[in-house]
Coordinates of C-alpha atoms in Angstrom, one line a residue:
Chain A
M203 CA 0.0 0.0 0.0
G204 CA 1.3 3.5 -1.0
L205 CA 1.7 6.1 1.7
K206 CA -1.1 8.2 0.2
E207 CA -3.8 5.6 1.0
K208 CA -2.7 5.3 4.7
K209 CA -5.6 6.6 6.7
R210 CA -5.8 8.0 10.2
I211 CA -8.7 6.3 11.8
V212 CA -10.7 6.8 15.0
L213 CA -12.4 3.6 16.2
I214 CA -15.5 4.2 18.3
G215 CA -16.3 0.9 20.0
A216 CA -14.2 -1.9 21.4
G217 CA -16.5 -4.9 21.0
N218 CA -16.3 -8.0 18.9
L219 CA -16.6 -6.3 15.5
A220 CA -14.4 -3.3 16.5
T221 CA -11.7 -5.7 17.6
H222 CA -11.7 -7.7 14.3
L223 CA -12.0 -4.5 12.2
G224 CA -9.2 -2.8 14.2
H225 CA -6.8 -5.6 13.6
A226 CA -7.8 -5.8 9.9
L227 CA -7.2 -2.0 9.5
N228 CA -3.8 -2.3 11.2
S229 CA -2.8 -5.2 9.0
A230 CA -3.8 -3.2 5.9
G231 CA -1.4 -0.5 6.9
H232 CA -3.8 2.1 8.3
Q233 CA -3.2 3.9 11.6
V234 CA -5.9 3.5 14.2
V235 CA -5.1 6.7 16.3
Q236 CA -7.8 6.4 19.0
V237 CA -10.1 3.7 20.4
Y238 CA -13.2 4.9 22.3
S239 CA -15.1 2.7 24.7
R240 CA -17.5 3.6 27.6
T241 CA -15.2 1.6 29.8
K242 CA -11.6 2.3 30.4
K243 CA -10.8 -1.4 30.5
S244 CA -12.2 -2.2 27.0
A245 CA -10.7 0.9 25.5
T246 CA -7.3 0.1 26.9
E247 CA -7.4 -3.6 26.0
L248 CA -8.0 -2.9 22.3
A249 CA -6.0 0.3 22.0
T250 CA -2.9 -1.4 23.4
K251 CA -3.1 -4.1 20.8
L252 CA -3.6 -1.5 18.0
N253 CA -0.9 0.9 19.3
A254 CA -3.6 3.6 19.7
L255 CA -4.7 5.9 22.4
P256 CA -7.6 4.7 24.6
V257 CA -10.4 7.2 25.4
T258 CA -13.6 7.1 27.3
S259 CA -15.0 10.5 26.3
L260 CA -16.2 11.5 22.8
N261 CA -15.6 15.2 23.5
K262 CA -12.0 15.3 22.5
L263 CA -11.8 13.2 19.4
P264 CA -8.7 14.1 17.3
E265 CA -8.6 15.1 13.6
A266 CA -8.8 11.9 11.5
D267 CA -9.6 10.8 8.0
I268 CA -12.2 8.3 9.0
Y269 CA -14.4 7.8 12.1
I270 CA -15.8 4.3 12.4
I271 CA -18.8 3.9 14.7
A272 CA -18.8 0.2 15.7
V273 CA -21.1 0.3 18.7
K274 CA -24.4 -1.4 19.4
D275 CA -27.2 -0.4 17.0
D276 CA -29.2 1.5 19.5
A277 CA -26.2 3.5 20.7
I278 CA -25.3 4.9 17.2
A279 CA -27.6 7.9 17.3
Q280 CA -26.3 8.9 20.7
V281 CA -22.7 8.6 19.6
C282 CA -23.5 10.8 16.6
K283 CA -24.4 13.7 18.7
S284 CA -20.8 14.1 19.8
I285 CA -19.3 14.0 16.3
K286 CA -19.1 17.0 13.9
T287 CA -16.4 16.7 11.2
N288 CA -15.6 17.0 7.5
G289 CA -13.9 13.6 7.7
I290 CA -15.6 10.5 6.7
V291 CA -18.0 9.1 9.3
I292 CA -19.3 5.5 8.9
H293 CA -21.3 3.0 11.0
T294 CA -21.1 -0.8 10.7
S295 CA -24.7 -1.8 11.3
G296 CA -26.8 -4.0 9.1
S297 CA -30.1 -2.9 10.4
T298 CA -29.4 0.9 10.6
G299 CA -30.0 3.3 7.7
I300 CA -27.3 5.7 6.5
D301 CA -29.5 8.7 7.5
V302 CA -28.8 8.2 11.2
I303 CA -25.2 9.4 10.8
K304 CA -25.7 12.1 8.2
R305 CA -25.7 14.9 10.8
C306 CA -22.1 14.0 11.7
S307 CA -20.5 14.8 8.4
P308 CA -21.2 15.7 4.8
N309 CA -19.2 12.6 4.0
A310 CA -21.1 9.8 5.7
G311 CA -21.2 6.1 4.9
V312 CA -21.7 2.5 6.0
L313 CA -19.3 -0.4 6.1
Y314 CA -21.3 -3.5 7.0
P315 CA -19.4 -6.7 7.5
L316 CA -21.7 -9.7 6.9
Q317 CA -20.2 -12.0 9.5
T318 CA -20.6 -13.1 13.1
F319 CA -17.6 -12.0 15.2
S320 CA -16.3 -13.2 18.6
K321 CA -13.3 -11.7 20.2
K322 CA -11.9 -15.1 21.0
R323 CA -12.1 -16.5 17.4
T324 CA -9.6 -15.7 14.8
L325 CA -11.1 -15.1 11.3
D326 CA -9.8 -14.5 7.8
F327 CA -11.1 -10.9 7.3
S328 CA -10.2 -11.0 3.6
K329 CA -13.1 -13.5 3.1
V330 CA -15.7 -11.3 5.0
P331 CA -18.3 -9.8 2.6
L332 CA -18.2 -6.0 3.1
C333 CA -21.3 -4.0 2.1
V334 CA -20.5 -0.3 1.4
E335 CA -22.8 2.7 1.1
A336 CA -22.1 6.4 1.1
T337 CA -23.8 9.8 0.9
N338 CA -21.7 11.0 -2.1
H339 CA -19.6 9.5 -4.9
K340 CA -16.3 10.8 -3.5
T341 CA -16.9 9.1 -0.1
E342 CA -18.1 5.9 -1.9
R343 CA -14.8 5.8 -3.8
E344 CA -12.8 6.3 -0.6
L345 CA -14.8 3.6 1.2
L346 CA -14.5 1.1 -1.6
L347 CA -10.8 1.7 -1.6
L348 CA -10.6 1.1 2.1
A349 CA -12.9 -1.9 2.0
R350 CA -11.0 -3.6 -0.9
G351 CA -7.8 -3.2 1.2
L352 CA -9.5 -5.3 3.9
S353 CA -11.5 -7.9 2.0
E354 CA -11.8 -9.6 -1.4
N355 CA -15.5 -9.5 -1.2
V356 CA -16.8 -5.9 -1.4
T357 CA -20.3 -4.9 -2.7
V358 CA -22.2 -1.6 -2.8
V359 CA -25.5 -2.1 -1.0
D360 CA -28.0 0.6 -0.2
S361 CA -29.7 0.9 3.2
E362 CA -32.9 -0.9 2.2
K363 CA -31.0 -3.9 0.7
R364 CA -28.7 -4.0 3.7
K365 CA -31.7 -4.3 6.0
T366 CA -32.9 -7.3 3.8
L367 CA -29.4 -8.8 4.1
H368 CA -29.5 -8.4 7.9
L369 CA -32.9 -10.1 8.1
A370 CA -31.7 -13.0 5.9
A371 CA -28.6 -13.3 8.1
V372 CA -30.7 -13.7 11.2
F373 CA -32.3 -16.7 9.6
A374 CA -29.1 -18.1 8.1
C375 CA -27.0 -17.6 11.2
N376 CA -28.9 -16.9 14.4
F377 CA -31.9 -19.2 13.7
S378 CA -29.9 -22.1 12.2
N379 CA -27.7 -21.9 15.3
H380 CA -30.9 -22.1 17.4
M381 CA -31.8 -25.4 15.6
F382 CA -28.3 -26.7 16.6
A383 CA -29.1 -25.6 20.2
V384 CA -32.4 -27.5 20.2
A385 CA -30.7 -30.6 18.8
E386 CA -28.2 -30.3 21.7
T387 CA -31.1 -30.0 24.2
I388 CA -32.8 -33.1 22.8
L389 CA -29.5 -35.1 22.9
K390 CA -28.7 -34.0 26.5
K391 CA -31.9 -35.6 27.8
D392 CA -30.6 -39.0 26.6
K393 CA -27.0 -38.2 27.6
L394 CA -25.9 -38.4 24.0
P395 CA -22.9 -36.2 22.9
F396 CA -23.6 -33.2 20.6
S397 CA -20.3 -34.1 18.8
L398 CA -22.1 -37.0 17.0
L399 CA -24.0 -34.4 15.0
I400 CA -20.9 -32.4 13.8
P401 CA -20.2 -34.3 10.6
L402 CA -23.9 -34.0 9.7
I403 CA -24.0 -30.3 10.3
E404 CA -20.8 -29.8 8.3
E405 CA -22.2 -31.7 5.3
T406 CA -25.4 -29.8 5.5
T407 CA -23.4 -26.6 5.2
A408 CA -21.1 -27.9 2.6
K409 CA -24.1 -29.0 0.4
I410 CA -25.5 -25.4 0.0
K411 CA -22.2 -24.4 -1.7
S412 CA -23.2 -26.6 -4.6
G413 CA -26.9 -25.8 -4.8
S414 CA -29.8 -23.9 -3.5
P415 CA -30.8 -24.9 0.1
E416 CA -34.4 -25.2 -1.0
K417 CA -33.4 -27.9 -3.6
M418 CA -31.1 -29.6 -1.0
Q419 CA -34.0 -30.0 1.5
T420 CA -34.3 -33.5 2.9
G421 CA -35.9 -35.1 5.9
P422 CA -39.4 -36.3 7.0
A423 CA -41.2 -33.0 6.1
A424 CA -39.5 -32.8 2.6
R425 CA -40.8 -36.3 1.8
Q426 CA -44.1 -35.7 3.6
D427 CA -43.5 -38.7 5.9
V428 CA -46.5 -38.2 8.2
T429 CA -45.8 -41.3 10.3
I430 CA -42.4 -40.1 11.4
M431 CA -43.5 -36.5 11.9
K432 CA -46.2 -37.8 14.3
K433 CA -43.7 -39.9 16.1
H434 CA -41.4 -36.9 16.5
L435 CA -44.2 -34.7 17.8
K436 CA -45.0 -37.4 20.4
M437 CA -41.3 -37.6 21.4
L438 CA -41.3 -33.9 22.0
G439 CA -44.6 -34.3 24.0
K440 CA -43.6 -32.6 27.2
D441 CA -42.3 -29.5 25.5
K442 CA -45.2 -27.7 23.9
Q443 CA -43.0 -24.9 22.5
L444 CA -40.7 -27.3 20.7
Q445 CA -43.7 -29.2 19.4
Q446 CA -45.0 -26.0 18.0
L447 CA -41.6 -25.2 16.4
Y448 CA -41.4 -28.7 14.9
S449 CA -44.9 -28.4 13.4
L450 CA -44.3 -24.9 12.0
V451 CA -41.0 -25.6 10.4
S452 CA -42.3 -28.8 8.9
K453 CA -45.3 -27.0 7.6
N454 CA -43.1 -24.4 5.9
I455 CA -40.9 -27.1 4.4
I456 CA -44.0 -28.9 3.0
K457 CA -45.3 -25.6 1.6
N458 CA -42.0 -24.9 -0.1
K459 CA -42.0 -28.3 -1.7
A460 CA -45.5 -27.9 -3.0
Chain B
M64 CA -8.0 -56.7 5.9
G65 CA -7.6 -60.4 6.3
L66 CA -9.5 -62.9 4.2
K67 CA -11.5 -64.1 7.2
E68 CA -13.3 -60.8 7.5
K69 CA -14.3 -60.5 3.9
K70 CA -18.1 -60.7 3.9
R71 CA -20.6 -61.6 1.2
I72 CA -23.2 -58.9 1.3
V73 CA -26.7 -58.4 -0.2
L74 CA -27.7 -54.8 -0.5
I75 CA -31.4 -54.2 -0.6
G76 CA -32.0 -50.7 -1.9
A77 CA -30.1 -48.5 -4.4
G78 CA -30.9 -45.0 -3.2
N79 CA -28.6 -42.3 -1.8
L80 CA -27.6 -44.2 1.4
A81 CA -27.3 -47.7 -0.4
T82 CA -25.0 -46.1 -3.0
H83 CA -22.6 -44.6 -0.5
L84 CA -22.7 -47.7 1.8
G85 CA -22.1 -50.0 -1.2
H86 CA -19.0 -48.1 -2.3
A87 CA -17.7 -48.0 1.3
L88 CA -18.2 -51.8 1.7
N89 CA -16.4 -52.4 -1.6
S90 CA -13.5 -50.2 -0.6
A91 CA -13.3 -52.0 2.8
G92 CA -12.7 -55.3 0.8
H93 CA -16.2 -56.8 1.2
Q94 CA -18.1 -58.4 -1.7
V95 CA -21.5 -57.0 -2.5
V96 CA -23.0 -59.9 -4.4
Q97 CA -26.4 -58.6 -5.2
V98 CA -28.2 -55.2 -5.3
Y99 CA -31.9 -55.2 -5.1
S100 CA -34.1 -52.3 -6.3
R101 CA -37.8 -52.2 -7.3
T102 CA -36.7 -50.7 -10.6
K103 CA -34.3 -52.4 -13.0
K104 CA -32.6 -49.1 -13.8
S105 CA -31.6 -48.3 -10.3
A106 CA -30.5 -51.8 -9.5
T107 CA -28.4 -52.1 -12.6
E108 CA -26.8 -48.6 -12.1
L109 CA -25.5 -49.4 -8.6
A110 CA -24.8 -53.1 -9.2
T111 CA -22.6 -52.3 -12.2
K112 CA -20.5 -50.0 -10.2
L113 CA -20.1 -52.5 -7.3
N114 CA -19.5 -55.5 -9.7
A115 CA -22.6 -57.2 -8.3
L116 CA -25.8 -58.8 -9.7
P117 CA -28.8 -56.5 -10.1
V118 CA -32.2 -58.0 -9.0
T119 CA -35.7 -56.7 -8.9
S120 CA -37.3 -59.6 -7.0
L121 CA -36.7 -60.4 -3.3
N122 CA -37.7 -64.1 -3.9
K123 CA -34.4 -65.4 -5.0
L124 CA -31.9 -63.8 -2.7
P125 CA -28.6 -65.8 -2.6
E126 CA -26.8 -67.1 0.5
A127 CA -24.9 -64.3 2.1
D128 CA -23.3 -63.3 5.4
I129 CA -25.1 -60.0 5.7
Y130 CA -28.3 -58.6 4.3
I131 CA -28.5 -54.8 4.5
I132 CA -31.9 -53.2 4.1
A133 CA -31.4 -49.7 3.0
V134 CA -34.8 -48.7 1.7
K135 CA -37.3 -46.0 2.8
D136 CA -38.4 -46.4 6.4
D137 CA -42.0 -47.3 5.6
A138 CA -40.8 -50.0 3.2
I139 CA -38.6 -51.9 5.7
A140 CA -41.5 -54.0 7.1
Q141 CA -42.7 -55.0 3.7
V142 CA -39.1 -56.0 2.6
C143 CA -38.8 -58.1 5.8
K144 CA -41.6 -60.4 4.7
S145 CA -39.4 -61.8 1.9
I146 CA -36.3 -62.5 4.0
K147 CA -35.8 -65.6 6.2
T148 CA -32.2 -66.5 6.9
N149 CA -29.7 -67.3 9.6
G150 CA -27.3 -64.7 8.2
I151 CA -27.2 -61.2 9.7
V152 CA -30.0 -58.9 8.7
I153 CA -29.7 -55.2 9.4
H154 CA -31.6 -52.0 8.5
T155 CA -30.1 -48.5 8.3
S156 CA -32.9 -46.4 9.6
G157 CA -32.7 -43.9 12.5
S158 CA -36.3 -43.8 13.3
T159 CA -37.1 -47.5 13.1
G160 CA -36.7 -49.9 16.0
I161 CA -34.7 -53.1 15.8
D162 CA -37.9 -55.1 16.5
V163 CA -39.2 -54.6 12.9
I164 CA -36.6 -56.9 11.4
K165 CA -36.4 -59.5 14.1
R166 CA -38.6 -61.9 12.2
C167 CA -36.0 -62.1 9.3
S168 CA -33.2 -63.7 11.3
P169 CA -32.2 -64.7 14.8
N170 CA -29.2 -62.4 14.1
A171 CA -30.7 -59.0 13.5
G172 CA -29.2 -55.6 13.8
V173 CA -29.1 -51.9 12.9
L174 CA -26.3 -49.9 11.3
Y175 CA -27.5 -46.2 11.3
P176 CA -25.2 -43.7 9.6
L177 CA -25.8 -40.3 11.0
Q178 CA -25.3 -38.3 7.8
T179 CA -27.2 -36.8 4.9
F180 CA -26.4 -38.6 1.6
S181 CA -26.8 -37.5 -2.0
K182 CA -25.7 -39.7 -4.8
K183 CA -24.0 -36.8 -6.6
R184 CA -21.8 -35.8 -3.6
T185 CA -18.7 -37.6 -2.7
L186 CA -18.2 -38.0 1.0
D187 CA -15.5 -39.3 3.3
F188 CA -17.3 -42.3 4.8
S189 CA -14.6 -42.9 7.4
K190 CA -15.9 -39.7 9.2
V191 CA -19.5 -40.8 9.2
P192 CA -20.8 -41.6 12.7
L193 CA -22.1 -45.2 12.6
C194 CA -24.6 -46.3 15.3
V195 CA -24.8 -50.0 15.8
E196 CA -27.4 -52.2 17.6
A197 CA -27.9 -56.0 17.5
T198 CA -30.2 -58.6 19.0
N199 CA -27.3 -60.7 20.4
H200 CA -23.7 -60.3 21.4
K201 CA -22.2 -62.3 18.6
T202 CA -24.1 -60.2 16.0
E203 CA -23.1 -57.0 17.8
R204 CA -19.4 -58.1 17.6
E205 CA -19.7 -58.9 13.9
L206 CA -21.4 -55.5 13.2
L207 CA -18.9 -53.6 15.2
L208 CA -16.1 -55.2 13.2
L209 CA -17.9 -54.4 10.0
A210 CA -18.6 -50.8 11.1
R211 CA -15.1 -50.1 12.3
G212 CA -13.8 -51.2 8.9
L213 CA -16.0 -48.5 7.3
S214 CA -15.7 -45.6 9.8
E215 CA -13.5 -44.2 12.6
N216 CA -16.6 -43.2 14.4
V217 CA -18.6 -46.2 15.7
T218 CA -21.0 -46.2 18.7
V219 CA -23.3 -48.8 20.1
V220 CA -26.7 -47.1 20.4
D221 CA -30.0 -48.8 21.3
S222 CA -33.3 -48.2 19.4
E223 CA -34.6 -45.6 21.8
K224 CA -31.5 -43.5 21.8
R225 CA -31.2 -43.9 18.0
K226 CA -34.7 -42.4 17.7
T227 CA -33.6 -39.5 19.8
L228 CA -30.5 -39.0 17.6
H229 CA -32.7 -39.0 14.5
L230 CA -35.0 -36.4 16.0
A231 CA -32.0 -34.2 16.9
A232 CA -30.7 -34.7 13.4
V233 CA -33.9 -33.3 11.9
F234 CA -33.4 -30.1 13.8
A235 CA -29.6 -29.9 13.2
C236 CA -29.7 -30.8 9.5
N237 CA -33.2 -30.5 8.0
F238 CA -34.5 -27.5 10.0
S239 CA -31.2 -25.5 9.8
N240 CA -31.2 -26.1 6.1
H241 CA -34.8 -24.7 6.0
M242 CA -33.5 -21.6 7.7
F243 CA -30.9 -21.2 4.9
A244 CA -33.8 -21.7 2.4
V245 CA -35.8 -18.9 4.1
A246 CA -32.8 -16.6 4.0
E247 CA -32.5 -17.4 0.3
T248 CA -36.2 -16.5 -0.3
I249 CA -35.8 -13.2 1.5
L250 CA -32.7 -12.3 -0.5
K251 CA -34.3 -13.2 -3.8
K252 CA -37.1 -10.6 -3.4
D253 CA -34.4 -7.9 -3.4
K254 CA -32.3 -9.7 -6.1
L255 CA -29.4 -10.3 -3.7
P256 CA -27.2 -13.3 -4.2
F257 CA -27.3 -16.1 -1.6
S258 CA -23.6 -16.5 -1.9
L259 CA -23.2 -13.4 0.2
L260 CA -24.3 -15.5 3.2
I261 CA -21.9 -18.4 2.7
P262 CA -19.0 -17.1 4.8
L263 CA -21.5 -16.3 7.6
I264 CA -23.0 -19.8 7.5
E265 CA -19.6 -21.4 7.4
E266 CA -18.5 -19.4 10.5
T267 CA -21.7 -20.3 12.3
T268 CA -21.0 -23.9 11.8
A269 CA -17.3 -23.6 12.6
K270 CA -18.2 -21.9 15.9
I271 CA -20.1 -24.9 17.3
K272 CA -17.0 -27.0 17.1
S273 CA -15.4 -24.9 19.8
G274 CA -18.5 -24.5 22.1
S275 CA -22.1 -25.3 22.8
P276 CA -24.4 -23.7 20.2
E277 CA -26.6 -22.4 23.1
K278 CA -23.6 -20.4 24.4
M279 CA -22.7 -19.3 20.9
Q280 CA -26.2 -17.8 20.3
T281 CA -26.1 -14.2 18.9
G282 CA -28.5 -11.9 17.2
P283 CA -31.4 -9.6 18.0
A284 CA -33.3 -12.3 20.1
A285 CA -30.3 -13.3 22.1
R286 CA -29.7 -9.7 23.1
Q287 CA -33.4 -9.1 23.4
D288 CA -33.3 -6.2 21.0
V289 CA -37.0 -5.6 20.7
T290 CA -36.7 -2.6 18.3
I291 CA -35.0 -4.7 15.6
M292 CA -37.2 -7.7 16.1
K293 CA -40.3 -5.4 15.5
K294 CA -38.6 -4.0 12.4
H295 CA -38.0 -7.5 11.1
L296 CA -41.5 -8.6 11.7
K297 CA -42.7 -5.6 9.8
M298 CA -40.4 -6.4 6.9
L299 CA -41.8 -9.9 6.7
G300 CA -45.3 -8.3 6.8
K301 CA -46.8 -9.9 3.8
D302 CA -45.8 -13.5 4.8
K303 CA -47.8 -14.4 7.9
Q304 CA -46.2 -17.9 8.1
L305 CA -42.6 -16.4 8.1
Q306 CA -43.7 -13.8 10.7
Q307 CA -44.9 -16.6 12.9
L308 CA -41.7 -18.6 12.4
Y309 CA -39.6 -15.5 13.2
S310 CA -41.6 -14.9 16.4
L311 CA -41.5 -18.5 17.6
V312 CA -37.8 -19.0 17.0
S313 CA -37.0 -15.6 18.7
K314 CA -39.3 -16.6 21.6
N315 CA -37.4 -19.9 22.0
I316 CA -34.0 -18.1 21.9
I317 CA -35.1 -15.6 24.5
K318 CA -36.4 -18.5 26.7
N319 CA -33.1 -20.3 26.5
K320 CA -31.2 -17.2 27.5
A321 CA -33.4 -16.6 30.5

């Protein structure tokens, strides 16, 4: 990376996403100058790793090229009240429109990484799909340049489509994980280890790389095997909520096959 | 493998599972002597690959060490009526008890592979968890020997626990796949490619190898973000069934976190 593209960045937030993003920015040759968090401990923890200054007040932010707001969705608006700059200001939320941060700068934008982050897990950031949006063309160009330095997978996505992506991600990630959790609960009652299901789950995920999940659908509901579905509902007997879940998901699968 | 362990096997069924199992048996040095299917085409297709004889009638099964019934669950009982032998007879179903095939032989058993199979996909059979059950100790020993020649992951599981495993597998595999399918449907409406979600789905699956899925649960429901959940329900507005699914899964996630 040439010296011209090296950006001075203020990172607002020190959570899972901010941590992964901070390291990716550092690796790409940018300089994270400050890390803000409400708590001294979190700010210091991340700032130390990024060779940046930890701060717990938004009142004394330094001059920077880019301000990245990576806090919880419902805290973005509050954070915005403390920022007024001509630099680029972006947030990283899937479910928040770009309009929320327009008051901070004439050059506002969004950089939404479509991934689930945990501080403890290492992750190849270059494979994370990054969705970019900006209030003007110059900012969009700058953000695309920044994003392409971090990931191979960069797309321009407007606020409406980003919200759609976020909703789809809830089903694909959070809700599928809940299905794994239910499976774990069912096994626990019979003292069976969850690890027995890992190869099956891995193959289920591998399959959708080679074809649409709807076409890959298998199981009792997909083949409308009423006898087995009835047996399963009976087995879940004591847990009315799980019975309801089993029925509803099966009904949806049957509807899709029709 | 020594000559002593080489078994003569009759394979009843030529579907996804029978195909994978047949190839695994062949690779392990066993001899599949006949492949039965209701249709000549299916029987011939698999038998040719396994260097076996294709048959479409169960009336003239040859002498064999092991008869493997790998047909649809609701066809097992019917197939059993045509088999009477002192050889080992097993079925491969997760949701069917061992009692269904006891009439075929004094040496009955079950070999349940906990995996989702498609003819078109290659798969490392040595990683497939195999659940074994038998009506007597001698048969159990024989089946364990057979199973351990096919896979590194062999467990003795009785009929009740196998049914539990099968129910858990429906959630972990079929229902999680349905969540992927719903995500795909949501994206299609906005002409967004499903491929954008692949890294997220892969990471979701990778995470559960390092910890319980319940502990790994993230998303709006897990953090009880009512504002976003309401927005999502509104976005799903026209599809009452998906709204119901979103509400129910979210309710379950919240209940688990409580």
